[in-house]
Amino acid sequence: MVQRTLLTFAILLGLSLPALAQKEGPVVIFLSENEEEYKKTSSAFRTEMGKGVSFHTFSLVGLEPRDRQAKALLVQAEKLSPRLFLAVGQKAFFLLMHVESAPVIYAGIPDYLSERIGEKHEEKALQNVNGVFWGDRNCALEALNTFHELLPGARRVGIIYSAYSKSLIQELKTQAKKKGLEVHARQIKAKDQAAPAIGDLVKMVDAFLVLKRDKFGSRGDIRDRLLEIATAQNNIPVITTHTADLKRGALALLDLDGARSGREAAKLAKDLQKRKDPTVPVIRDVKNLVFDRKFNVRTARELRVSSPTSTKWEMVE
């Protein structure tokens, strides 16, 4: 009798778990772009969340948050009654920032935006938004060190940027001066200003750096123009923060570990579930950043640049 009761209880418990999971709803992920970093963030998040959690992923590739199609995707997502939203990248964040039906966690957005969200939290706004403060500022500073390491005889580096990165550019100039380097930067306000700005800079720089998550400097079409004008036409190397640029002729990649960002976002999601007051928003600052470093051997041969001797670099062609 006791064994039968225990067996019945076990069966009922087993049946109740899927029902509970169904009531809790899936985790909905919105990807801003289809780039490798965003996919790694999403994949690592799913793995870290563990078994028993269902996921639905929506892509905003080719869309802007204000577009009717993007808003329709959000309506579709909310009909799933999700337990949680994950916004990967800036576009996804802007689409989800006012969602109140479930907590929102962001990953992979610019530092200045995280800082602004923190200010909004102090004003008791965006209380449903949590996130991972990632460190594209540190990525830019490390890219400057990379320029100095890979091109020891070079002194002048060019950067295309938007107004949002103005303070970062000033910091880069300060750090460059300490190293005996020069930063020549051009601020643009629209994508059609990129080509003329790059054309001016190629006359005065030894290499270009691509910023992480800059409104214009990080755009795929502007990066394509940079690689075409700087490297293909003028033999000037580009050190990028986007994996896809290596196939287009960038000399080197220095990028944040997108998988780490996803794992940190998942840990934050689990912490929110355990907290007594989940309505208090959290922005987690990730420490001990890890960078992906890849060196394009084929481009180096074409530009007659020596390969680095440090083992921290992965050689690719």
mmCIF file of C-alpha atoms in Angstrom:
data_model
loop_
_atom_site.group_PDB
_atom_site.id
_atom_site.type_symbol
_atom_site.label_atom_id
_atom_site.label_comp_id
_atom_site.label_asym_id
_atom_site.label_seq_id
_atom_site.Cartn_x
_atom_site.Cartn_y
_atom_site.Cartn_z
ATOM 1 C CA MET A 1 0.000 0.000 0.000
ATOM 2 C CA VAL A 2 2.790 2.400 0.948
ATOM 3 C CA GLN A 3 4.730 1.566 -2.211
ATOM 4 C CA ARG A 4 1.615 2.121 -4.337
ATOM 5 C CA THR A 5 1.023 5.508 -2.657
ATOM 6 C CA LEU A 6 4.628 6.562 -3.243
ATOM 7 C CA LEU A 7 4.434 5.434 -6.843
ATOM 8 C CA THR A 8 1.216 7.367 -7.363
ATOM 9 C CA PHE A 9 2.789 10.451 -5.754
ATOM 10 C CA ALA A 10 5.853 10.143 -7.977
ATOM 11 C CA ILE A 11 3.708 9.888 -11.084
ATOM 12 C CA LEU A 12 1.643 12.905 -10.079
ATOM 13 C CA LEU A 13 4.788 14.860 -9.306
ATOM 14 C CA GLY A 14 6.266 13.931 -12.671
ATOM 15 C CA LEU A 15 3.099 15.076 -14.403
ATOM 16 C CA SER A 16 2.945 18.285 -12.461
ATOM 17 C CA LEU A 17 6.430 19.499 -13.372
ATOM 18 C CA PRO A 18 5.718 20.072 -17.080
ATOM 19 C CA ALA A 19 2.469 21.773 -16.119
ATOM 20 C CA LEU A 20 4.375 24.062 -13.778
ATOM 21 C CA ALA A 21 6.927 24.831 -16.471
ATOM 22 C CA GLN A 22 4.092 25.611 -18.860
ATOM 23 C CA LYS A 23 2.532 28.035 -16.367
ATOM 24 C CA GLU A 24 5.854 29.769 -15.907
ATOM 25 C CA GLY A 25 6.088 30.268 -19.659
ATOM 26 C CA PRO A 26 9.082 30.297 -21.983
ATOM 27 C CA VAL A 27 12.039 32.632 -22.106
ATOM 28 C CA VAL A 28 11.800 34.911 -25.138
ATOM 29 C CA ILE A 29 15.058 36.059 -26.754
ATOM 30 C CA PHE A 30 15.297 38.977 -29.167
ATOM 31 C CA LEU A 31 18.485 39.203 -31.283
ATOM 32 C CA SER A 32 19.414 42.612 -32.674
ATOM 33 C CA GLU A 33 21.656 41.233 -35.418
ATOM 34 C CA ASN A 34 22.821 37.933 -36.825
ATOM 35 C CA GLU A 35 26.486 38.520 -35.961
ATOM 36 C CA GLU A 36 28.577 35.878 -34.235
ATOM 37 C CA GLU A 37 28.788 37.716 -30.901
ATOM 38 C CA TYR A 38 25.005 37.914 -30.518
ATOM 39 C CA LYS A 39 24.554 34.254 -31.435
ATOM 40 C CA LYS A 40 27.218 33.215 -28.927
ATOM 41 C CA THR A 41 25.514 35.295 -26.221
ATOM 42 C CA SER A 42 22.142 33.684 -26.921
ATOM 43 C CA SER A 43 23.555 30.147 -27.098
ATOM 44 C CA ALA A 44 25.522 30.480 -23.859
ATOM 45 C CA PHE A 45 22.466 31.960 -22.110
ATOM 46 C CA ARG A 46 20.321 28.993 -23.126
ATOM 47 C CA THR A 47 22.946 26.501 -21.982
ATOM 48 C CA GLU A 48 23.484 28.229 -18.630
ATOM 49 C CA MET A 49 19.745 28.392 -17.922
ATOM 50 C CA GLY A 50 19.723 24.583 -17.990
ATOM 51 C CA LYS A 51 17.165 21.954 -18.870
ATOM 52 C CA GLY A 52 13.448 22.359 -18.269
ATOM 53 C CA VAL A 53 13.314 25.886 -19.741
ATOM 54 C CA SER A 54 11.776 26.462 -23.174
ATOM 55 C CA PHE A 55 12.932 29.270 -25.460
ATOM 56 C CA HIS A 56 11.533 31.275 -28.351
ATOM 57 C CA THR A 57 13.909 33.439 -30.390
ATOM 58 C CA PHE A 58 12.990 36.420 -32.567
ATOM 59 C CA SER A 59 15.372 38.211 -34.946
ATOM 60 C CA LEU A 60 15.423 41.954 -35.626
ATOM 61 C CA VAL A 61 17.863 41.680 -38.537
ATOM 62 C CA GLY A 62 16.946 44.347 -41.092
ATOM 63 C CA LEU A 63 14.465 45.975 -38.695
ATOM 64 C CA GLU A 64 14.443 48.979 -36.387
ATOM 65 C CA PRO A 65 12.579 49.036 -33.035
ATOM 66 C CA ARG A 66 10.082 51.574 -34.368
ATOM 67 C CA ASP A 67 9.205 49.457 -37.428
ATOM 68 C CA ARG A 68 5.713 48.011 -37.585
ATOM 69 C CA GLN A 69 7.104 44.526 -38.195
ATOM 70 C CA ALA A 70 9.320 44.715 -35.086
ATOM 71 C CA LYS A 71 6.351 45.785 -32.974
ATOM 72 C CA ALA A 72 4.306 42.932 -34.433
ATOM 73 C CA LEU A 73 7.018 40.481 -33.348
ATOM 74 C CA LEU A 74 6.786 41.856 -29.805
ATOM 75 C CA VAL A 75 3.010 41.406 -29.785
ATOM 76 C CA GLN A 76 3.525 37.836 -30.983
ATOM 77 C CA ALA A 77 6.111 37.240 -28.256
ATOM 78 C CA GLU A 78 3.905 38.584 -25.464
ATOM 79 C CA LYS A 79 1.124 36.187 -26.499
ATOM 80 C CA LEU A 80 3.474 33.385 -25.401
ATOM 81 C CA SER A 81 3.166 34.637 -21.770
ATOM 82 C CA PRO A 82 6.941 34.521 -21.245
ATOM 83 C CA ARG A 83 8.516 34.335 -17.818
ATOM 84 C CA LEU A 84 11.440 36.463 -19.016
ATOM 85 C CA PHE A 85 12.705 38.505 -21.975
ATOM 86 C CA LEU A 86 16.369 38.591 -23.018
ATOM 87 C CA ALA A 87 17.362 41.539 -25.219
ATOM 88 C CA VAL A 88 20.639 40.839 -27.012
ATOM 89 C CA GLY A 89 21.981 44.067 -28.465
ATOM 90 C CA GLN A 90 20.831 47.647 -28.651
ATOM 91 C CA LYS A 91 17.883 47.307 -31.043
ATOM 92 C CA ALA A 92 16.387 44.523 -28.962
ATOM 93 C CA PHE A 93 16.758 46.605 -25.810
ATOM 94 C CA PHE A 94 14.951 49.612 -27.312
ATOM 95 C CA LEU A 95 12.117 47.353 -28.444
ATOM 96 C CA LEU A 96 11.729 45.738 -25.000
ATOM 97 C CA MET A 97 12.636 48.561 -22.629
ATOM 98 C CA HIS A 98 9.011 49.420 -21.741
ATOM 99 C CA VAL A 99 7.736 45.838 -21.494
ATOM 100 C CA GLU A 100 6.083 45.180 -18.119
ATOM 101 C CA SER A 101 4.521 41.757 -18.646
ATOM 102 C CA ALA A 102 7.754 39.984 -17.606
ATOM 103 C CA PRO A 103 11.259 40.988 -16.448
ATOM 104 C CA VAL A 104 13.660 42.155 -19.153
ATOM 105 C CA ILE A 105 17.378 41.377 -19.088
ATOM 106 C CA TYR A 106 19.716 42.965 -21.613
ATOM 107 C CA ALA A 107 23.183 41.983 -22.775
ATOM 108 C CA GLY A 108 25.511 43.401 -25.392
ATOM 109 C CA ILE A 109 24.531 47.082 -25.342
ATOM 110 C CA PRO A 110 26.869 50.108 -25.173
ATOM 111 C CA ASP A 111 28.265 51.122 -21.810
ATOM 112 C CA TYR A 112 26.876 54.644 -22.071
ATOM 113 C CA LEU A 113 23.397 53.153 -22.449
ATOM 114 C CA SER A 114 23.859 50.966 -19.361
ATOM 115 C CA GLU A 115 24.921 54.072 -17.453
ATOM 116 C CA ARG A 116 21.812 55.901 -18.616
ATOM 117 C CA ILE A 117 19.613 52.977 -17.538
ATOM 118 C CA GLY A 118 21.251 53.136 -14.106
ATOM 119 C CA GLU A 119 20.321 56.813 -13.902
ATOM 120 C CA LYS A 120 16.745 55.945 -14.857
ATOM 121 C CA HIS A 121 16.662 53.357 -12.063
ATOM 122 C CA GLU A 122 17.561 56.086 -9.568
ATOM 123 C CA GLU A 123 14.633 58.080 -10.938
ATOM 124 C CA LYS A 124 12.389 55.019 -10.376
ATOM 125 C CA ALA A 125 11.998 54.496 -14.113
ATOM 126 C CA LEU A 126 12.609 51.349 -16.219
ATOM 127 C CA GLN A 127 12.195 49.294 -13.046
ATOM 128 C CA ASN A 128 11.523 46.145 -15.055
ATOM 129 C CA VAL A 129 14.866 46.354 -16.898
ATOM 130 C CA ASN A 130 17.929 44.465 -15.648
ATOM 131 C CA GLY A 131 21.191 43.817 -17.415
ATOM 132 C CA VAL A 132 24.865 43.068 -17.777
ATOM 133 C CA PHE A 133 27.239 46.048 -17.934
ATOM 134 C CA TRP A 134 29.710 44.600 -20.378
ATOM 135 C CA GLY A 135 32.634 46.879 -21.134
ATOM 136 C CA ASP A 136 32.990 48.141 -24.696
ATOM 137 C CA ARG A 137 35.038 50.968 -23.188
ATOM 138 C CA ASN A 138 37.574 48.392 -22.006
ATOM 139 C CA CYS A 139 37.413 46.776 -25.447
ATOM 140 C CA ALA A 140 38.331 50.088 -27.116
ATOM 141 C CA LEU A 141 41.225 50.696 -24.721
ATOM 142 C CA GLU A 142 42.514 47.166 -25.293
ATOM 143 C CA ALA A 143 42.199 47.678 -29.063
ATOM 144 C CA LEU A 144 44.506 50.685 -28.706
ATOM 145 C CA ASN A 145 47.027 48.463 -26.907
ATOM 146 C CA THR A 146 46.611 45.921 -29.707
ATOM 147 C CA PHE A 147 47.443 48.559 -32.314
ATOM 148 C CA HIS A 148 50.626 49.361 -30.391
ATOM 149 C CA GLU A 149 51.490 45.654 -30.112
ATOM 150 C CA LEU A 150 50.829 44.574 -33.706
ATOM 151 C CA LEU A 151 52.216 47.679 -35.415
ATOM 152 C CA PRO A 152 55.059 48.814 -33.141
ATOM 153 C CA GLY A 153 56.449 51.249 -35.701
ATOM 154 C CA ALA A 154 53.091 52.952 -36.279
ATOM 155 C CA ARG A 155 51.912 55.945 -34.293
ATOM 156 C CA ARG A 156 48.703 57.263 -35.860
ATOM 157 C CA VAL A 157 45.347 55.488 -35.605
ATOM 158 C CA GLY A 158 42.034 56.526 -37.143
ATOM 159 C CA ILE A 159 38.504 56.022 -35.798
ATOM 160 C CA ILE A 160 35.008 56.722 -37.162
ATOM 161 C CA TYR A 161 32.472 57.373 -34.405
ATOM 162 C CA SER A 162 29.107 58.889 -33.480
ATOM 163 C CA ALA A 163 28.284 61.530 -30.879
ATOM 164 C CA TYR A 164 27.492 58.803 -28.337
ATOM 165 C CA SER A 165 31.179 57.816 -28.196
ATOM 166 C CA LYS A 166 32.515 61.340 -27.731
ATOM 167 C CA SER A 167 33.713 60.831 -24.157
ATOM 168 C CA LEU A 168 35.296 57.496 -25.096
ATOM 169 C CA ILE A 169 37.247 59.161 -27.911
ATOM 170 C CA GLN A 170 38.607 61.723 -25.467
ATOM 171 C CA GLU A 171 39.733 58.948 -23.143
ATOM 172 C CA LEU A 172 41.387 57.110 -26.035
ATOM 173 C CA LYS A 173 43.249 60.273 -27.017
ATOM 174 C CA THR A 174 44.478 60.687 -23.447
ATOM 175 C CA GLN A 175 45.678 57.092 -23.233
ATOM 176 C CA ALA A 176 47.256 57.293 -26.691
ATOM 177 C CA LYS A 177 49.242 60.374 -25.740
ATOM 178 C CA LYS A 178 50.735 58.505 -22.773
ATOM 179 C CA LYS A 179 51.955 55.817 -25.190
ATOM 180 C CA GLY A 180 53.328 58.270 -27.707
ATOM 181 C CA LEU A 181 50.450 57.567 -30.110
ATOM 182 C CA GLU A 182 47.981 59.819 -31.926
ATOM 183 C CA VAL A 183 44.237 59.264 -32.336
ATOM 184 C CA HIS A 184 42.698 60.891 -35.390
ATOM 185 C CA ALA A 185 38.933 60.563 -35.054
ATOM 186 C CA ARG A 186 36.049 61.778 -37.215
ATOM 187 C CA GLN A 187 32.529 62.112 -35.837
ATOM 188 C CA ILE A 188 29.759 61.458 -38.339
ATOM 189 C CA LYS A 189 26.029 62.076 -38.044
ATOM 190 C CA ALA A 190 24.796 59.893 -40.909
ATOM 191 C CA LYS A 191 26.052 56.833 -42.751
ATOM 192 C CA ASP A 192 26.611 58.742 -46.007
ATOM 193 C CA GLN A 193 29.248 60.832 -44.209
ATOM 194 C CA ALA A 194 31.401 57.755 -43.584
ATOM 195 C CA ALA A 195 33.156 57.447 -46.954
ATOM 196 C CA PRO A 196 34.325 61.107 -47.082
ATOM 197 C CA ALA A 197 35.516 60.892 -43.465
ATOM 198 C CA ILE A 198 37.451 57.682 -44.154
ATOM 199 C CA GLY A 199 38.892 59.279 -47.304
ATOM 200 C CA ASP A 200 40.256 62.161 -45.227
ATOM 201 C CA LEU A 201 41.698 59.889 -42.540
ATOM 202 C CA VAL A 202 43.597 57.558 -44.885
ATOM 203 C CA LYS A 203 45.903 60.458 -45.670
ATOM 204 C CA MET A 204 47.007 60.822 -42.058
ATOM 205 C CA VAL A 205 46.848 57.446 -40.236
ATOM 206 C CA ASP A 206 48.766 54.155 -40.136
ATOM 207 C CA ALA A 207 45.785 51.982 -39.163
ATOM 208 C CA PHE A 208 42.120 52.100 -38.176
ATOM 209 C CA LEU A 209 40.294 50.841 -35.092
ATOM 210 C CA VAL A 210 36.635 49.800 -35.171
ATOM 211 C CA LEU A 211 34.734 50.682 -32.007
ATOM 212 C CA LYS A 212 32.374 48.274 -30.298
ATOM 213 C CA ARG A 213 28.663 49.152 -30.418
ATOM 214 C CA ASP A 214 29.040 52.659 -31.804
ATOM 215 C CA LYS A 215 25.910 53.911 -33.556
ATOM 216 C CA PHE A 216 27.737 54.486 -36.852
ATOM 217 C CA GLY A 217 31.305 53.230 -36.488
ATOM 218 C CA SER A 218 30.069 49.709 -35.711
ATOM 219 C CA ARG A 219 27.528 49.460 -38.553
ATOM 220 C CA GLY A 220 28.180 46.623 -40.974
ATOM 221 C CA ASP A 221 27.838 48.767 -44.114
ATOM 222 C CA ILE A 222 30.204 51.420 -42.724
ATOM 223 C CA ARG A 223 32.735 48.763 -41.726
ATOM 224 C CA ASP A 224 32.559 47.409 -45.275
ATOM 225 C CA ARG A 225 33.361 50.859 -46.665
ATOM 226 C CA LEU A 226 36.219 51.233 -44.193
ATOM 227 C CA LEU A 227 37.790 47.934 -45.243
ATOM 228 C CA GLU A 228 37.318 48.778 -48.913
ATOM 229 C CA ILE A 229 38.790 52.280 -48.751
ATOM 230 C CA ALA A 230 41.445 51.722 -46.097
ATOM 231 C CA THR A 231 42.724 48.194 -46.737
ATOM 232 C CA ALA A 232 41.714 47.227 -50.290
ATOM 233 C CA GLN A 233 42.492 50.613 -51.859
ATOM 234 C CA ASN A 234 45.182 52.088 -49.605
ATOM 235 C CA ASN A 235 46.846 49.092 -47.858
ATOM 236 C CA ILE A 236 46.039 50.478 -44.398
ATOM 237 C CA PRO A 237 45.281 47.767 -41.799
ATOM 238 C CA VAL A 238 42.066 47.660 -39.805
ATOM 239 C CA ILE A 239 41.828 46.249 -36.283
ATOM 240 C CA THR A 240 38.203 45.337 -35.735
ATOM 241 C CA THR A 241 35.865 44.285 -32.938
ATOM 242 C CA HIS A 242 33.588 42.247 -35.236
ATOM 243 C CA THR A 243 34.371 38.675 -36.283
ATOM 244 C CA ALA A 244 32.802 38.993 -39.744
ATOM 245 C CA ASP A 245 35.383 41.623 -40.731
ATOM 246 C CA LEU A 246 38.202 39.073 -40.728
ATOM 247 C CA LYS A 247 36.769 37.480 -43.885
ATOM 248 C CA ARG A 248 36.635 40.917 -45.483
ATOM 249 C CA GLY A 249 40.296 41.715 -44.920
ATOM 250 C CA ALA A 250 40.670 43.069 -41.385
ATOM 251 C CA LEU A 251 44.153 42.503 -39.979
ATOM 252 C CA ALA A 252 43.077 41.485 -36.488
ATOM 253 C CA LEU A 253 40.083 40.938 -34.245
ATOM 254 C CA LEU A 254 39.872 41.996 -30.620
ATOM 255 C CA ASP A 255 36.436 41.262 -29.258
ATOM 256 C CA LEU A 256 34.679 40.604 -25.972
ATOM 257 C CA ASP A 257 33.699 37.021 -25.255
ATOM 258 C CA GLY A 258 30.021 36.986 -26.229
ATOM 259 C CA ALA A 259 29.494 33.614 -24.560
ATOM 260 C CA ARG A 260 30.575 35.059 -21.222
ATOM 261 C CA SER A 261 27.975 37.794 -21.611
ATOM 262 C CA GLY A 262 25.268 35.166 -22.110
ATOM 263 C CA ARG A 263 26.364 33.176 -19.072
ATOM 264 C CA GLU A 264 26.346 36.287 -16.886
ATOM 265 C CA ALA A 265 22.861 37.187 -18.133
ATOM 266 C CA ALA A 266 21.620 33.682 -17.233
ATOM 267 C CA LYS A 267 23.112 33.932 -13.745
ATOM 268 C CA LEU A 268 21.336 37.250 -13.326
ATOM 269 C CA ALA A 269 18.061 35.643 -14.459
ATOM 270 C CA LYS A 270 18.425 32.903 -11.853
ATOM 271 C CA ASP A 271 19.239 35.442 -9.143
ATOM 272 C CA LEU A 272 16.118 37.439 -9.997
ATOM 273 C CA GLN A 273 13.990 34.322 -9.510
ATOM 274 C CA LYS A 274 15.455 33.800 -6.033
ATOM 275 C CA ARG A 275 15.205 37.404 -4.822
ATOM 276 C CA LYS A 276 12.569 38.377 -2.292
ATOM 277 C CA ASP A 277 11.913 41.635 -4.142
ATOM 278 C CA PRO A 278 12.450 41.038 -7.876
ATOM 279 C CA THR A 279 10.969 44.464 -8.660
ATOM 280 C CA VAL A 280 14.255 46.161 -7.679
ATOM 281 C CA PRO A 281 16.289 46.307 -10.918
ATOM 282 C CA VAL A 282 19.864 45.050 -11.133
ATOM 283 C CA ILE A 283 22.746 45.952 -13.451
ATOM 284 C CA ARG A 284 25.633 43.553 -13.009
ATOM 285 C CA ASP A 285 29.145 44.776 -13.780
ATOM 286 C CA VAL A 286 31.231 41.930 -15.230
ATOM 287 C CA LYS A 287 34.774 41.735 -13.929
ATOM 288 C CA ASN A 288 37.905 40.078 -15.354
ATOM 289 C CA LEU A 289 36.908 40.515 -18.989
ATOM 290 C CA VAL A 290 38.143 37.959 -21.488
ATOM 291 C CA PHE A 291 38.939 38.946 -25.081
ATOM 292 C CA ASP A 292 38.916 36.912 -28.264
ATOM 293 C CA ARG A 293 42.076 37.669 -30.274
ATOM 294 C CA LYS A 294 42.461 36.555 -33.890
ATOM 295 C CA PHE A 295 45.146 37.538 -36.394
ATOM 296 C CA ASN A 296 44.542 37.375 -40.156
ATOM 297 C CA VAL A 297 47.700 35.825 -41.600
ATOM 298 C CA ARG A 298 46.624 36.299 -45.222
ATOM 299 C CA THR A 299 45.961 40.014 -44.789
ATOM 300 C CA ALA A 300 49.238 40.366 -42.903
ATOM 301 C CA ARG A 301 51.133 38.874 -45.855
ATOM 302 C CA GLU A 302 49.416 41.237 -48.270
ATOM 303 C CA LEU A 303 50.202 44.243 -46.075
ATOM 304 C CA ARG A 304 53.672 42.947 -45.145
ATOM 305 C CA VAL A 305 52.916 42.994 -41.434
ATOM 306 C CA SER A 306 54.734 40.591 -39.115
ATOM 307 C CA SER A 307 52.662 38.059 -37.173
ATOM 308 C CA PRO A 308 52.575 38.419 -33.372
ATOM 309 C CA THR A 309 54.685 35.986 -31.366
ATOM 310 C CA SER A 310 52.394 35.909 -28.306
ATOM 311 C CA THR A 311 50.413 32.688 -27.821
ATOM 312 C CA LYS A 312 47.313 34.672 -26.879
ATOM 313 C CA TRP A 313 46.660 35.223 -30.600
ATOM 314 C CA GLU A 314 44.817 32.700 -32.751
ATOM 315 C CA MET A 315 46.098 32.657 -36.343
ATOM 316 C CA VAL A 316 43.413 32.555 -39.050
ATOM 317 C CA GLU A 317 43.310 32.889 -42.831
#
